[in-house]
Short mmCIF file of C-alpha atoms in Angstrom, two decimals:
data_model
loop_
_atom_site.label_atom_id
_atom_site.label_comp_id
_atom_site.label_asym_id
_atom_site.label_seq_id
_atom_site.Cartn_x
_atom_site.Cartn_y
_atom_site.Cartn_z
CA UNK A 1 120.48 64.54 126.34
CA UNK A 2 118.50 67.69 125.72
CA UNK A 3 117.79 68.37 122.07
CA UNK A 4 118.82 71.72 120.69
CA UNK A 5 115.81 73.93 119.95
CA UNK A 6 115.08 74.27 116.27
CA UNK A 7 115.44 77.93 115.29
CA UNK A 8 112.31 79.50 113.91
CA UNK A 9 112.33 79.98 110.16
CA UNK A 10 112.36 83.63 109.14
CA UNK A 11 109.26 84.84 107.28
CA UNK A 12 109.49 84.20 103.55
CA UNK A 13 106.08 85.35 102.32
CA UNK A 14 103.87 88.39 102.00
CA UNK A 15 100.10 88.69 101.88
CA UNK A 16 98.58 91.15 99.40
CA UNK A 17 94.99 92.10 100.24
CA UNK A 18 93.31 94.07 97.47
CA UNK A 19 90.15 93.57 95.41
CA UNK A 20 91.85 94.68 92.19
CA UNK A 21 93.44 91.77 90.34
CA UNK A 22 95.86 94.01 88.45
CA UNK A 23 97.33 95.55 91.59
CA UNK A 24 97.87 92.14 93.18
CA UNK A 25 99.43 90.89 89.96
CA UNK A 26 101.71 93.96 89.77
CA UNK A 27 102.92 93.57 93.33
CA UNK A 28 103.49 89.83 92.85
CA UNK A 29 105.49 90.36 89.65
CA UNK A 30 107.69 93.10 91.10
CA UNK A 31 108.31 91.31 94.39
CA UNK A 32 109.20 87.99 92.80
CA UNK A 33 111.42 89.64 90.20
CA UNK A 34 113.30 91.58 92.89
CA UNK A 35 113.63 88.47 95.05
CA UNK A 36 114.95 86.37 92.18
CA UNK A 37 117.59 88.97 91.34
CA UNK A 38 119.03 88.69 94.86
CA UNK A 39 118.73 84.93 95.13
CA UNK A 40 115.82 85.01 97.57
CA UNK A 41 112.65 82.98 97.41
CA UNK A 42 109.42 84.69 98.44
CA UNK A 43 105.87 83.44 98.30
CA UNK A 44 103.01 85.83 97.62
CA UNK A 45 99.57 85.05 99.04
CA UNK A 46 96.59 86.99 97.69
CA UNK A 47 93.14 87.88 99.02
CA UNK A 48 90.36 90.14 97.77
CA UNK A 49 88.53 90.49 101.10
CA UNK A 50 89.54 90.88 104.73
CA UNK A 51 87.70 87.67 105.67
CA UNK A 52 89.80 85.68 103.19
CA UNK A 53 92.97 87.49 104.31
CA UNK A 54 92.38 86.62 107.95
CA UNK A 55 91.91 82.95 107.05
CA UNK A 56 95.12 82.94 105.01
CA UNK A 57 97.06 84.67 107.74
CA UNK A 58 95.80 82.19 110.33
CA UNK A 59 97.01 79.30 108.16
CA UNK A 60 100.38 80.80 107.17
CA UNK A 61 101.18 83.25 109.96
CA UNK A 62 104.62 81.71 110.62
CA UNK A 63 105.75 82.41 107.07
CA UNK A 64 104.03 85.75 106.35
CA UNK A 65 106.37 88.59 107.23
CA UNK A 66 104.30 91.45 105.85
CA UNK A 67 100.67 92.20 104.99
CA UNK A 68 99.86 94.77 102.29
CA UNK A 69 96.31 95.81 103.14
CA UNK A 70 94.02 97.91 100.96
CA UNK A 71 91.45 99.93 102.92
CA UNK A 72 88.69 99.91 100.29
CA UNK A 73 87.59 96.27 100.29
CA UNK A 74 84.11 94.79 99.77
CA UNK A 75 83.81 93.84 103.46
CA UNK A 76 85.42 96.91 105.08
CA UNK A 77 84.80 100.61 105.65
CA UNK A 78 87.47 103.09 106.55
CA UNK A 79 89.95 101.47 108.92
CA UNK A 80 87.71 98.61 109.99
CA UNK A 81 89.81 96.03 108.11
CA UNK A 82 93.03 97.20 109.74
CA UNK A 83 91.33 97.32 113.14
CA UNK A 84 90.05 93.75 112.77
CA UNK A 85 93.47 92.50 111.68
CA UNK A 86 95.19 94.22 114.61
CA UNK A 87 92.59 92.93 117.04
CA UNK A 88 93.05 89.31 115.98
CA UNK A 89 96.76 89.39 115.14
CA UNK A 90 98.45 92.24 117.05
CA UNK A 91 101.93 91.04 116.04
CA UNK A 92 101.20 91.21 112.30
CA UNK A 93 103.32 93.73 110.36
CA UNK A 94 100.89 95.63 108.14
CA UNK A 95 101.38 98.23 105.42
CA UNK A 96 98.20 100.10 104.58
CA UNK A 97 97.49 100.90 100.93
CA UNK A 98 94.94 103.62 100.26
CA UNK A 99 93.44 105.19 97.18
CA UNK A 100 92.90 108.42 99.12
CA UNK A 101 95.14 110.86 100.94
CA UNK A 102 92.52 111.47 103.65
CA UNK A 103 94.40 112.73 106.69
CA UNK A 104 92.13 111.07 109.22
CA UNK A 105 92.78 107.69 107.61
CA UNK A 106 96.53 108.22 107.80
CA UNK A 107 96.26 109.30 111.43
CA UNK A 108 94.00 106.40 112.27
CA UNK A 109 96.38 103.93 110.62
CA UNK A 110 99.21 105.30 112.76
CA UNK A 111 97.11 104.97 115.90
CA UNK A 112 96.20 101.38 115.07
CA UNK A 113 99.84 100.37 114.62
CA UNK A 114 100.28 100.13 110.84
CA UNK A 115 103.95 99.99 109.84
CA UNK A 116 103.33 102.34 106.91
CA UNK A 117 100.59 104.24 105.12
CA UNK A 118 101.20 104.36 101.38
CA UNK A 119 98.92 105.99 98.79
CA UNK A 120 98.12 103.83 95.78
CA UNK A 121 99.14 106.76 93.63
CA UNK A 122 102.73 106.07 94.69
CA UNK A 123 104.96 103.97 92.46
CA UNK A 124 104.65 100.28 93.30
CA UNK A 125 108.44 100.28 93.51
CA UNK A 126 108.06 102.27 96.74
CA UNK A 127 106.02 99.42 98.17
CA UNK A 128 108.65 96.93 97.03
CA UNK A 129 111.32 99.14 98.59
CA UNK A 130 109.54 98.91 101.93
CA UNK A 131 109.36 95.13 101.61
CA UNK A 132 113.11 95.02 100.92
CA UNK A 133 113.77 97.24 103.94
CA UNK A 134 111.96 94.63 106.05
CA UNK A 135 114.56 92.07 104.94
CA UNK A 136 112.20 89.93 102.88
CA UNK A 137 113.82 90.26 99.46
CA UNK A 138 117.46 89.50 100.16
CA UNK A 139 118.46 85.88 100.14
CA UNK A 140 120.08 84.87 103.39
CA UNK A 141 119.66 88.35 104.89
CA UNK A 142 118.73 88.55 108.53
CA UNK A 143 115.33 89.91 109.32
CA UNK A 144 115.51 93.56 110.20
CA UNK A 145 113.34 95.78 112.31
CA UNK A 146 110.58 97.45 110.30
CA UNK A 147 111.52 100.80 108.77
CA UNK A 148 110.37 103.91 110.55
CA UNK A 149 106.69 104.73 110.24
CA UNK A 150 105.86 106.35 106.95
CA UNK A 151 102.67 108.33 106.52
CA UNK A 152 101.49 111.08 104.22
CA UNK A 153 103.53 113.92 105.64
CA UNK A 154 104.22 112.17 108.96
CA UNK A 155 100.97 113.08 110.70
CA UNK A 156 101.09 113.08 114.48
CA UNK A 157 98.36 111.37 116.41
CA UNK A 158 95.37 113.58 117.07
CA UNK A 159 92.23 113.21 119.12
CA UNK A 160 90.59 111.55 116.14
CA UNK A 161 93.47 109.12 115.71
CA UNK A 162 93.41 108.13 119.36
CA UNK A 163 89.67 107.52 119.06
CA UNK A 164 90.40 104.38 117.08
CA UNK A 165 92.42 103.04 120.00
CA UNK A 166 89.65 103.77 122.50
CA UNK A 167 86.94 101.89 120.62
CA UNK A 168 85.88 98.59 122.14
CA UNK A 169 85.43 95.58 119.81
CA UNK A 170 81.64 96.04 120.04
CA UNK A 171 81.91 99.76 119.23
CA UNK A 172 84.12 98.87 116.26
CA UNK A 173 81.37 96.57 114.98
CA UNK A 174 78.73 99.25 115.47
CA UNK A 175 80.94 101.79 113.70
CA UNK A 176 81.30 99.49 110.71
CA UNK A 177 77.51 99.08 110.48
CA UNK A 178 77.06 102.86 110.75
CA UNK A 179 79.54 103.32 107.89
CA UNK A 180 77.47 100.82 105.88
CA UNK A 181 74.48 103.15 106.32
CA UNK A 182 72.50 100.94 108.70
CA UNK A 183 70.02 102.57 111.09
CA UNK A 184 70.05 101.93 114.83
CA UNK A 185 67.07 99.56 114.51
CA UNK A 186 68.87 97.44 111.91
CA UNK A 187 72.05 97.35 113.99
CA UNK A 188 70.05 96.32 117.06
CA UNK A 189 68.55 93.38 115.16
CA UNK A 190 71.90 92.27 113.72
CA UNK A 191 73.79 92.58 117.01
CA UNK A 192 70.93 91.31 119.21
CA UNK A 193 71.02 94.51 121.26
CA UNK A 194 68.35 96.97 122.34
CA UNK A 195 67.98 100.14 120.28
CA UNK A 196 68.84 102.11 123.41
CA UNK A 197 72.16 100.28 123.75
CA UNK A 198 72.96 100.87 120.09
CA UNK A 199 72.10 104.56 120.46
CA UNK A 200 74.49 104.79 123.41
CA UNK A 201 77.25 103.13 121.38
CA UNK A 202 76.69 105.52 118.47
CA UNK A 203 76.70 108.55 120.80
CA UNK A 204 79.99 107.40 122.32
CA UNK A 205 81.52 106.91 118.87
CA UNK A 206 80.45 110.39 117.76
CA UNK A 207 81.93 111.85 120.94
CA UNK A 208 85.24 110.01 120.49
CA UNK A 209 85.62 111.23 116.92
CA UNK A 210 84.55 114.78 117.77
CA UNK A 211 81.62 114.94 115.35
CA UNK A 212 77.95 115.75 115.88
CA UNK A 213 76.19 113.54 113.38
CA UNK A 214 76.39 110.22 111.59
CA UNK A 215 76.79 112.11 108.30
CA UNK A 216 79.86 113.98 109.62
CA UNK A 217 81.31 110.71 110.92
CA UNK A 218 80.88 108.94 107.60
CA UNK A 219 82.33 111.90 105.70
CA UNK A 220 85.40 112.12 107.92
CA UNK A 221 86.23 108.41 107.78
CA UNK A 222 85.83 107.76 104.08
#
């Protein structure tokens, strides 16, 4: 007799990644209050750094249905946190939270597959509304497809946005070090590469993003 397959449990948790305790607390309180009012049970995991978030997601990926990811974390620059998450867990559903309305960030988030780009200036209830639309706050409700992409003004992908998709994992690492202000020599030592190789990576990155200098690159991505 062949045993019936056990159906996979629908996701019942979210992961909030932000280095501000008050924002995490606010999201947790709103989410759990909304869930309780509809008879649902939702767990909220919290992390203040991308490294901690990745570890939590690895451990609880079967139960986490949504990741709320701040861009300005102690161990990230620009979209590097989102890029790392997507690289390691391409199936993760991620909502980007940003304290800035920088258009290149919104475009880059779209290109990297974020489900939404929400400014922190927005009411937290908008974030909770998105979570509800994903089917995570209604007890017994079937999981739904993620809502349509939401960005600041619905930006279309541009050459700069597509640049994020064209970066190799090594170029993404080099880009993060450039955004941290490290010189080619420092990057070469950290990455165990020759300075010439690092220079080539940096030149390719500048070309992809359509800028002429490291200063312009940093300015456009922050």
